[in-house]
Amino acid sequence: EAQYPTVEGELFKALAQCKLIASDTDCDYTRCGRTDRGVSGFGQVVALYVRSVGKFVSEEEASNVPDSDQHLVTRDEQNGGRAVLLPDSERELPYINMINKLLPPEIRILAWSPVKADFSARFSCTSRFYRYFFSGDGLDIGLMRQAAAKFLGTHDFRNFCRLDPAKQIKNFERTVLDIAINPVPSRVSLVGDSAGVEGRWWQLELRGTAFLWHQVRCMMAILFAVGQGIETPDIVDKLVDVQLTSGKPEYEMANDLPLVLADCAFDANDVQWIWVRNSGRDLGNMSVLDRSVSQMWGELNTRAVIASALLQNLRDVQVPVPGGSEAGEPRMAPWAECRQRLLEEERQTVTKSILGAGSVKHAKKYIPLMERKRAAPVELRNQAWFERKGTNKRARKTE
C-alpha cells in the first residue's frame, strides 16, 4: 500500500486518526466486494465496529426500551454480547464529517447505518450493480444488446473471468439479474457535448448477486467484439457452454477506467442509510459532498477541454500531400484530411479491437475467439497449482 495506495488503506488511516477504531485487525471489518485498480465505486459498502456515544445497559434496561426504539438496542459481540443502547442519529457522532475531513478528495463517505451484530457487508448483500460507460462510435448497439441478453440468468462464467488458482474456486456459476445497454441520460452533461449526449455515450447496466474476478470487464470485451461485427452474438452461448469451450480462449479484457460499482443492495430491514444527521435541518454534509464532487467534475472537464483544444490544433496543422503543382511544390492540406484517408487505408489492412476508454488493440488479422489458443480447463489448472504447492512445501521441509 505504500507503493500503491488503496481506498481501504486510506479509510483505515482516517478511522484510526479520528480514534473511531483502535486497529484494522480488531474491528470485525467486512467489505461488500473488491474492485480492480482503476475501477471506481459509487456505492461500495463496508461494515465494522466503531466508537459510539452509545452505552452499555443491563438486560432489564434493554427489555424496558419502548418497542418504537428497540432498533437502537444491539449487542456488542466484542464484549461478550453485552446489550448496548445506541443514540438516535442526531446525537450520534458525526461519522461522515469526521472521516471525510481526513480522506483524500477522491474518496468520500456518503452515508452510514447502524446494523446488527451478525451483519456482513459481503454476505448480507443481495445484489451488486455495475455500470460501464462507453462511446457508441464504431459499434452496433443493436447487436450488443442481442449478445447482452444472453447473459441474463444463471450461467457458468469461467470463460469470462481471470482465474486465481490459489483460491481453488470450483463453482463458477453466477446469476445476472438484470442487464441492459442504455444511452447515458441527457441530464448527465458533458462539456462541449451536452446538446447530444444520448445516442453517443452509452452504459452497460448490470445487476447480479455476485461476480467473479474481472468478470464484468471480460463480458464487456466480448460485447465490444460483437458490436464491431468481428464476433456474432452467439459467441456468448458458446463461451458459457463449458462442454463446448472447456478452456478460456485468449482475449484481452476491456479497460478498467469506465467501470463503476454503482450500488450494493441490502434488505431494507438490515440497512437504513443516514445521509444527514438532523432529518432535513442539517444539510451541511450534503453541501460539502456536492461541492467536492462538483470541483472534481470541473477539473476533469477542464482537462477534457484542454485535450480537445490540443487535438483540434493538431487536426488543423497543414501538411504536404501528393498532388502538388507542376513546379514540384507540394500541395498542403489539413492533417485532419490526411488522417481520414490513412484511417480508411488502415481499415483495409488492420483490425481494430475496441477495449473502452479510447483504448484499442490492432492486429493485421483478427482471429475468431473459437479458433484461438485456449487455457487448460479450470480443474487441471487448480490441480496443477495444488500439486506445485505441495511440492514446494515438501521441499521446504527437507531443507
mmCIF file of N, CA and C in Angstrom, residues 211-302:
data_model
loop_
_atom_site.group_PDB
_atom_site.id
_atom_site.type_symbol
_atom_site.label_atom_id
_atom_site.label_comp_id
_atom_site.label_asym_id
_atom_site.label_seq_id
_atom_site.Cartn_x
_atom_site.Cartn_y
_atom_site.Cartn_z
ATOM 1 N N PHE A 211 -20.059 -11.545 -8.482
ATOM 2 C CA PHE A 211 -19.289 -11.574 -9.718
ATOM 3 C C PHE A 211 -17.907 -12.174 -9.463
ATOM 4 N N LEU A 212 -17.372 -12.802 -10.495
ATOM 5 C CA LEU A 212 -16.019 -13.344 -10.447
ATOM 6 C C LEU A 212 -15.005 -12.240 -10.725
ATOM 7 N N TRP A 213 -13.740 -12.560 -10.491
ATOM 8 C CA TRP A 213 -12.648 -11.605 -10.697
ATOM 9 C C TRP A 213 -12.592 -11.208 -12.183
ATOM 10 N N HIS A 214 -12.702 -9.918 -12.466
ATOM 11 C CA HIS A 214 -12.640 -9.355 -13.814
ATOM 12 C C HIS A 214 -13.809 -9.794 -14.700
ATOM 13 N N GLN A 215 -14.881 -10.315 -14.110
ATOM 14 C CA GLN A 215 -15.982 -10.834 -14.920
ATOM 15 C C GLN A 215 -16.628 -9.752 -15.783
ATOM 16 N N VAL A 216 -16.914 -8.596 -15.203
ATOM 17 C CA VAL A 216 -17.622 -7.556 -15.961
ATOM 18 C C VAL A 216 -16.762 -7.058 -17.125
ATOM 19 N N ARG A 217 -15.467 -6.897 -16.882
ATOM 20 C CA ARG A 217 -14.582 -6.416 -17.949
ATOM 21 C C ARG A 217 -14.439 -7.447 -19.062
ATOM 22 N N CYS A 218 -14.454 -8.725 -18.726
ATOM 23 C CA CYS A 218 -14.410 -9.764 -19.759
ATOM 24 C C CYS A 218 -15.722 -9.790 -20.551
ATOM 25 N N MET A 219 -16.834 -9.664 -19.866
ATOM 26 C CA MET A 219 -18.123 -9.598 -20.555
ATOM 27 C C MET A 219 -18.162 -8.418 -21.515
ATOM 28 N N MET A 220 -17.638 -7.282 -21.063
ATOM 29 C CA MET A 220 -17.666 -6.079 -21.887
ATOM 30 C C MET A 220 -16.764 -6.241 -23.112
ATOM 31 N N ALA A 221 -15.633 -6.908 -22.970
ATOM 32 C CA ALA A 221 -14.743 -7.140 -24.111
ATOM 33 C C ALA A 221 -15.455 -7.928 -25.205
ATOM 34 N N ILE A 222 -16.238 -8.928 -24.807
ATOM 35 C CA ILE A 222 -16.980 -9.725 -25.784
ATOM 36 C C ILE A 222 -18.083 -8.883 -26.430
ATOM 37 N N LEU A 223 -18.744 -8.048 -25.647
ATOM 38 C CA LEU A 223 -19.784 -7.181 -26.207
ATOM 39 C C LEU A 223 -19.200 -6.194 -27.206
ATOM 40 N N PHE A 224 -18.005 -5.670 -26.922
ATOM 41 C CA PHE A 224 -17.347 -4.781 -27.885
ATOM 42 C C PHE A 224 -17.074 -5.521 -29.193
ATOM 43 N N ALA A 225 -16.589 -6.753 -29.095
ATOM 44 C CA ALA A 225 -16.285 -7.528 -30.311
ATOM 45 C C ALA A 225 -17.549 -7.763 -31.130
ATOM 46 N N VAL A 226 -18.647 -8.044 -30.449
ATOM 47 C CA VAL A 226 -19.920 -8.228 -31.148
ATOM 48 C C VAL A 226 -20.373 -6.917 -31.780
ATOM 49 N N GLY A 227 -20.240 -5.825 -31.034
ATOM 50 C CA GLY A 227 -20.651 -4.519 -31.545
ATOM 51 C C GLY A 227 -19.861 -4.088 -32.767
ATOM 52 N N GLN A 228 -18.609 -4.531 -32.863
ATOM 53 C CA GLN A 228 -17.793 -4.209 -34.037
ATOM 54 C C GLN A 228 -18.082 -5.126 -35.222
ATOM 55 N N GLY A 229 -18.806 -6.208 -34.982
ATOM 56 C CA GLY A 229 -19.113 -7.136 -36.056
ATOM 57 C C GLY A 229 -18.036 -8.169 -36.301
ATOM 58 N N ILE A 230 -17.029 -8.235 -35.428
ATOM 59 C CA ILE A 230 -15.966 -9.243 -35.612
ATOM 60 C C ILE A 230 -16.304 -10.551 -34.882
ATOM 61 N N GLU A 231 -17.346 -10.521 -34.054
ATOM 62 C CA GLU A 231 -17.928 -11.729 -33.482
ATOM 63 C C GLU A 231 -19.444 -11.597 -33.606
ATOM 64 N N THR A 232 -20.157 -12.705 -33.560
ATOM 65 C CA THR A 232 -21.617 -12.683 -33.618
ATOM 66 C C THR A 232 -22.184 -12.879 -32.211
ATOM 67 N N PRO A 233 -23.431 -12.459 -31.976
ATOM 68 C CA PRO A 233 -23.999 -12.571 -30.627
ATOM 69 C C PRO A 233 -23.949 -13.973 -30.039
ATOM 70 N N ASP A 234 -23.987 -15.019 -30.897
ATOM 71 C CA ASP A 234 -23.988 -16.379 -30.350
ATOM 72 C C ASP A 234 -22.643 -16.789 -29.759
ATOM 73 N N ILE A 235 -21.627 -15.913 -29.833
ATOM 74 C CA ILE A 235 -20.359 -16.226 -29.172
ATOM 75 C C ILE A 235 -20.560 -16.351 -27.657
ATOM 76 N N VAL A 236 -21.557 -15.621 -27.121
ATOM 77 C CA VAL A 236 -21.860 -15.722 -25.688
ATOM 78 C C VAL A 236 -22.342 -17.130 -25.356
ATOM 79 N N ASP A 237 -23.249 -17.673 -26.195
ATOM 80 C CA ASP A 237 -23.740 -19.038 -25.978
ATOM 81 C C ASP A 237 -22.584 -20.039 -25.977
ATOM 82 N N LYS A 238 -21.647 -19.848 -26.880
ATOM 83 C CA LYS A 238 -20.534 -20.791 -26.997
ATOM 84 C C LYS A 238 -19.596 -20.706 -25.792
ATOM 85 N N LEU A 239 -19.407 -19.502 -25.259
ATOM 86 C CA LEU A 239 -18.471 -19.339 -24.146
ATOM 87 C C LEU A 239 -19.063 -19.777 -22.806
ATOM 88 N N VAL A 240 -20.381 -19.687 -22.653
ATOM 89 C CA VAL A 240 -20.975 -20.165 -21.393
ATOM 90 C C VAL A 240 -21.229 -21.669 -21.437
ATOM 91 N N ASP A 241 -21.090 -22.275 -22.604
ATOM 92 C CA ASP A 241 -21.208 -23.734 -22.733
ATOM 93 C C ASP A 241 -19.842 -24.340 -22.439
ATOM 94 N N VAL A 242 -19.625 -24.771 -21.205
ATOM 95 C CA VAL A 242 -18.289 -25.243 -20.801
ATOM 96 C C VAL A 242 -17.992 -26.638 -21.331
ATOM 97 N N GLN A 243 -18.997 -27.327 -21.852
ATOM 98 C CA GLN A 243 -18.719 -28.591 -22.533
ATOM 99 C C GLN A 243 -18.102 -28.311 -23.897
ATOM 100 N N LEU A 244 -18.608 -27.292 -24.564
ATOM 101 C CA LEU A 244 -18.081 -26.911 -25.874
ATOM 102 C C LEU A 244 -16.763 -26.161 -25.732
ATOM 103 N N THR A 245 -16.684 -25.255 -24.742
ATOM 104 C CA THR A 245 -15.496 -24.422 -24.538
ATOM 105 C C THR A 245 -14.999 -24.636 -23.123
ATOM 106 N N SER A 246 -14.223 -25.709 -22.922
ATOM 107 C CA SER A 246 -13.784 -26.076 -21.573
ATOM 108 C C SER A 246 -12.625 -25.219 -21.077
ATOM 109 N N GLY A 247 -11.912 -24.574 -22.000
ATOM 110 C CA GLY A 247 -10.811 -23.692 -21.622
ATOM 111 C C GLY A 247 -11.035 -22.307 -22.189
ATOM 112 N N LYS A 248 -10.688 -21.289 -21.449
ATOM 113 C CA LYS A 248 -10.933 -19.916 -21.873
ATOM 114 C C LYS A 248 -10.023 -19.538 -23.041
ATOM 115 N N PRO A 249 -10.611 -19.053 -24.162
ATOM 116 C CA PRO A 249 -9.775 -18.562 -25.273
ATOM 117 C C PRO A 249 -9.004 -17.313 -24.826
ATOM 118 N N GLU A 250 -7.863 -17.087 -25.446
ATOM 119 C CA GLU A 250 -7.065 -15.921 -25.101
ATOM 120 C C GLU A 250 -7.701 -14.663 -25.690
ATOM 121 N N TYR A 251 -8.019 -13.706 -24.841
ATOM 122 C CA TYR A 251 -8.503 -12.399 -25.302
ATOM 123 C C TYR A 251 -8.250 -11.373 -24.208
ATOM 124 N N GLU A 252 -8.169 -10.120 -24.638
ATOM 125 C CA GLU A 252 -7.866 -9.036 -23.709
ATOM 126 C C GLU A 252 -9.165 -8.456 -23.165
ATOM 127 N N MET A 253 -9.213 -8.278 -21.855
ATOM 128 C CA MET A 253 -10.441 -7.734 -21.269
ATOM 129 C C MET A 253 -10.523 -6.223 -21.484
ATOM 130 N N ALA A 254 -11.725 -5.670 -21.275
ATOM 131 C CA ALA A 254 -11.962 -4.249 -21.510
ATOM 132 C C ALA A 254 -11.229 -3.394 -20.478
ATOM 133 N N ASN A 255 -11.034 -2.129 -20.834
ATOM 134 C CA ASN A 255 -10.347 -1.163 -19.981
ATOM 135 C C ASN A 255 -11.062 -1.015 -18.640
ATOM 136 N N ASP A 256 -10.287 -0.765 -17.588
ATOM 137 C CA ASP A 256 -10.875 -0.647 -16.253
ATOM 138 C C ASP A 256 -11.511 0.712 -15.974
ATOM 139 N N LEU A 257 -11.054 1.783 -16.625
ATOM 140 C CA LEU A 257 -11.484 3.139 -16.281
ATOM 141 C C LEU A 257 -12.994 3.362 -16.354
ATOM 142 N N PRO A 258 -13.709 2.865 -17.385
ATOM 143 C CA PRO A 258 -15.144 3.181 -17.477
ATOM 144 C C PRO A 258 -16.036 2.382 -16.532
ATOM 145 N N LEU A 259 -15.469 1.449 -15.777
ATOM 146 C CA LEU A 259 -16.276 0.562 -14.936
ATOM 147 C C LEU A 259 -16.513 1.178 -13.559
ATOM 148 N N VAL A 260 -17.764 1.125 -13.116
ATOM 149 C CA VAL A 260 -18.153 1.703 -11.829
ATOM 150 C C VAL A 260 -19.024 0.707 -11.070
ATOM 151 N N LEU A 261 -18.643 0.422 -9.821
ATOM 152 C CA LEU A 261 -19.539 -0.299 -8.919
ATOM 153 C C LEU A 261 -20.539 0.739 -8.414
ATOM 154 N N ALA A 262 -21.746 0.730 -8.975
ATOM 155 C CA ALA A 262 -22.691 1.824 -8.753
ATOM 156 C C ALA A 262 -23.549 1.646 -7.510
ATOM 157 N N ASP A 263 -23.784 0.402 -7.084
ATOM 158 C CA ASP A 263 -24.670 0.210 -5.937
ATOM 159 C C ASP A 263 -24.510 -1.186 -5.374
ATOM 160 N N CYS A 264 -24.675 -1.285 -4.069
ATOM 161 C CA CYS A 264 -24.738 -2.570 -3.375
ATOM 162 C C CYS A 264 -26.071 -2.595 -2.636
ATOM 163 N N ALA A 265 -26.896 -3.588 -2.901
ATOM 164 C CA ALA A 265 -28.245 -3.624 -2.335
ATOM 165 C C ALA A 265 -28.298 -4.530 -1.111
ATOM 166 N N PHE A 266 -29.120 -4.115 -0.143
ATOM 167 C CA PHE A 266 -29.319 -4.886 1.083
ATOM 168 C C PHE A 266 -30.801 -4.896 1.422
ATOM 169 N N ASP A 267 -31.197 -5.859 2.232
ATOM 170 C CA ASP A 267 -32.574 -5.903 2.703
ATOM 171 C C ASP A 267 -32.869 -4.649 3.510
ATOM 172 N N ALA A 268 -34.057 -4.084 3.308
ATOM 173 C CA ALA A 268 -34.426 -2.841 3.997
ATOM 174 C C ALA A 268 -34.427 -2.997 5.509
ATOM 175 N N ASN A 269 -34.596 -4.217 6.008
ATOM 176 C CA ASN A 269 -34.569 -4.441 7.452
ATOM 177 C C ASN A 269 -33.147 -4.472 8.003
ATOM 178 N N ASP A 270 -32.167 -4.650 7.121
ATOM 179 C CA ASP A 270 -30.775 -4.729 7.561
ATOM 180 C C ASP A 270 -30.093 -3.373 7.575
ATOM 181 N N VAL A 271 -30.422 -2.514 6.623
ATOM 182 C CA VAL A 271 -29.720 -1.234 6.456
ATOM 183 C C VAL A 271 -30.718 -0.099 6.249
ATOM 184 N N GLN A 272 -30.575 0.958 7.021
ATOM 185 C CA GLN A 272 -31.341 2.190 6.826
ATOM 186 C C GLN A 272 -30.331 3.335 6.750
ATOM 187 N N TRP A 273 -30.003 3.762 5.539
ATOM 188 C CA TRP A 273 -28.930 4.728 5.341
ATOM 189 C C TRP A 273 -29.278 6.091 5.936
ATOM 190 N N ILE A 274 -28.285 6.676 6.603
ATOM 191 C CA ILE A 274 -28.413 8.019 7.172
ATOM 192 C C ILE A 274 -27.461 8.934 6.407
ATOM 193 N N TRP A 275 -28.043 9.869 5.641
ATOM 194 C CA TRP A 275 -27.244 10.793 4.836
ATOM 195 C C TRP A 275 -26.964 12.098 5.580
ATOM 196 N N VAL A 276 -27.921 12.524 6.364
ATOM 197 C CA VAL A 276 -27.760 13.752 7.164
ATOM 198 C C VAL A 276 -28.183 13.452 8.596
ATOM 199 N N ARG A 277 -27.684 14.219 9.545
ATOM 200 C CA ARG A 277 -27.917 13.921 10.960
ATOM 201 C C ARG A 277 -29.301 14.340 11.430
ATOM 202 N N ASN A 278 -29.802 15.465 10.913
ATOM 203 C CA ASN A 278 -30.978 16.074 11.527
ATOM 204 C C ASN A 278 -32.187 16.143 10.611
ATOM 205 N N SER A 279 -32.453 15.079 9.881
ATOM 206 C CA SER A 279 -33.691 14.955 9.112
ATOM 207 C C SER A 279 -34.084 16.205 8.336
ATOM 208 N N GLY A 280 -33.179 16.688 7.510
ATOM 209 C CA GLY A 280 -33.506 17.803 6.641
ATOM 210 C C GLY A 280 -33.137 19.162 7.179
ATOM 211 N N ARG A 281 -32.777 19.248 8.470
ATOM 212 C CA ARG A 281 -32.425 20.551 9.031
ATOM 213 C C ARG A 281 -30.940 20.845 8.888
ATOM 214 N N ASP A 282 -30.118 19.800 8.981
ATOM 215 C CA ASP A 282 -28.678 19.979 8.860
ATOM 216 C C ASP A 282 -28.219 19.330 7.553
ATOM 217 N N LEU A 283 -28.093 20.127 6.504
ATOM 218 C CA LEU A 283 -27.709 19.611 5.192
ATOM 219 C C LEU A 283 -26.266 19.956 4.852
ATOM 220 N N GLY A 284 -25.499 20.321 5.880
ATOM 221 C CA GLY A 284 -24.109 20.711 5.641
ATOM 222 C C GLY A 284 -23.293 19.617 4.999
ATOM 223 N N ASN A 285 -23.502 18.362 5.430
ATOM 224 C CA ASN A 285 -22.735 17.255 4.860
ATOM 225 C C ASN A 285 -23.000 17.113 3.372
ATOM 226 N N MET A 286 -24.277 17.206 2.972
ATOM 227 C CA MET A 286 -24.615 17.090 1.554
ATOM 228 C C MET A 286 -24.009 18.243 0.759
ATOM 229 N N SER A 287 -23.981 19.437 1.343
ATOM 230 C CA SER A 287 -23.392 20.588 0.654
ATOM 231 C C SER A 287 -21.906 20.375 0.417
ATOM 232 N N VAL A 288 -21.213 19.864 1.446
ATOM 233 C CA VAL A 288 -19.782 19.608 1.311
ATOM 234 C C VAL A 288 -19.526 18.554 0.242
ATOM 235 N N LEU A 289 -20.323 17.475 0.255
ATOM 236 C CA LEU A 289 -20.164 16.429 -0.745
ATOM 237 C C LEU A 289 -20.404 16.967 -2.146
ATOM 238 N N ASP A 290 -21.458 17.767 -2.294
ATOM 239 C CA ASP A 290 -21.782 18.315 -3.607
ATOM 240 C C ASP A 290 -20.669 19.217 -4.113
ATOM 241 N N ARG A 291 -20.136 20.074 -3.243
ATOM 242 C CA ARG A 291 -19.043 20.967 -3.654
ATOM 243 C C ARG A 291 -17.809 20.174 -4.044
ATOM 244 N N SER A 292 -17.506 19.123 -3.278
ATOM 245 C CA SER A 292 -16.316 18.321 -3.553
ATOM 246 C C SER A 292 -16.407 17.628 -4.908
ATOM 247 N N VAL A 293 -17.571 16.992 -5.170
ATOM 248 C CA VAL A 293 -17.747 16.287 -6.444
ATOM 249 C C VAL A 293 -17.820 17.286 -7.597
ATOM 250 N N SER A 294 -18.471 18.436 -7.374
ATOM 251 C CA SER A 294 -18.556 19.459 -8.426
ATOM 252 C C SER A 294 -17.179 19.981 -8.801
ATOM 253 N N GLN A 295 -16.318 20.145 -7.788
ATOM 254 C CA GLN A 295 -14.961 20.614 -8.070
ATOM 255 C C GLN A 295 -14.194 19.582 -8.895
ATOM 256 N N MET A 296 -14.334 18.304 -8.507
ATOM 257 C CA MET A 296 -13.677 17.241 -9.269
ATOM 258 C C MET A 296 -14.194 17.206 -10.700
ATOM 259 N N TRP A 297 -15.534 17.331 -10.865
ATOM 260 C CA TRP A 297 -16.144 17.332 -12.198
ATOM 261 C C TRP A 297 -15.597 18.490 -13.026
ATOM 262 N N GLY A 298 -15.488 19.657 -12.409
ATOM 263 C CA GLY A 298 -14.973 20.822 -13.127
ATOM 264 C C GLY A 298 -13.537 20.647 -13.569
ATOM 265 N N GLU A 299 -12.703 20.088 -12.678
ATOM 266 C CA GLU A 299 -11.291 19.889 -13.018
ATOM 267 C C GLU A 299 -11.137 18.892 -14.157
ATOM 268 N N LEU A 300 -11.869 17.785 -14.081
ATOM 269 C CA LEU A 300 -11.744 16.759 -15.122
ATOM 270 C C LEU A 300 -12.281 17.265 -16.465
ATOM 271 N N ASN A 301 -13.372 18.006 -16.428
ATOM 272 C CA ASN A 301 -13.908 18.544 -17.673
ATOM 273 C C ASN A 301 -12.981 19.587 -18.276
ATOM 274 N N THR A 302 -12.325 20.365 -17.410
ATOM 275 C CA THR A 302 -11.358 21.340 -17.909
ATOM 276 C C THR A 302 -10.211 20.632 -18.620
#
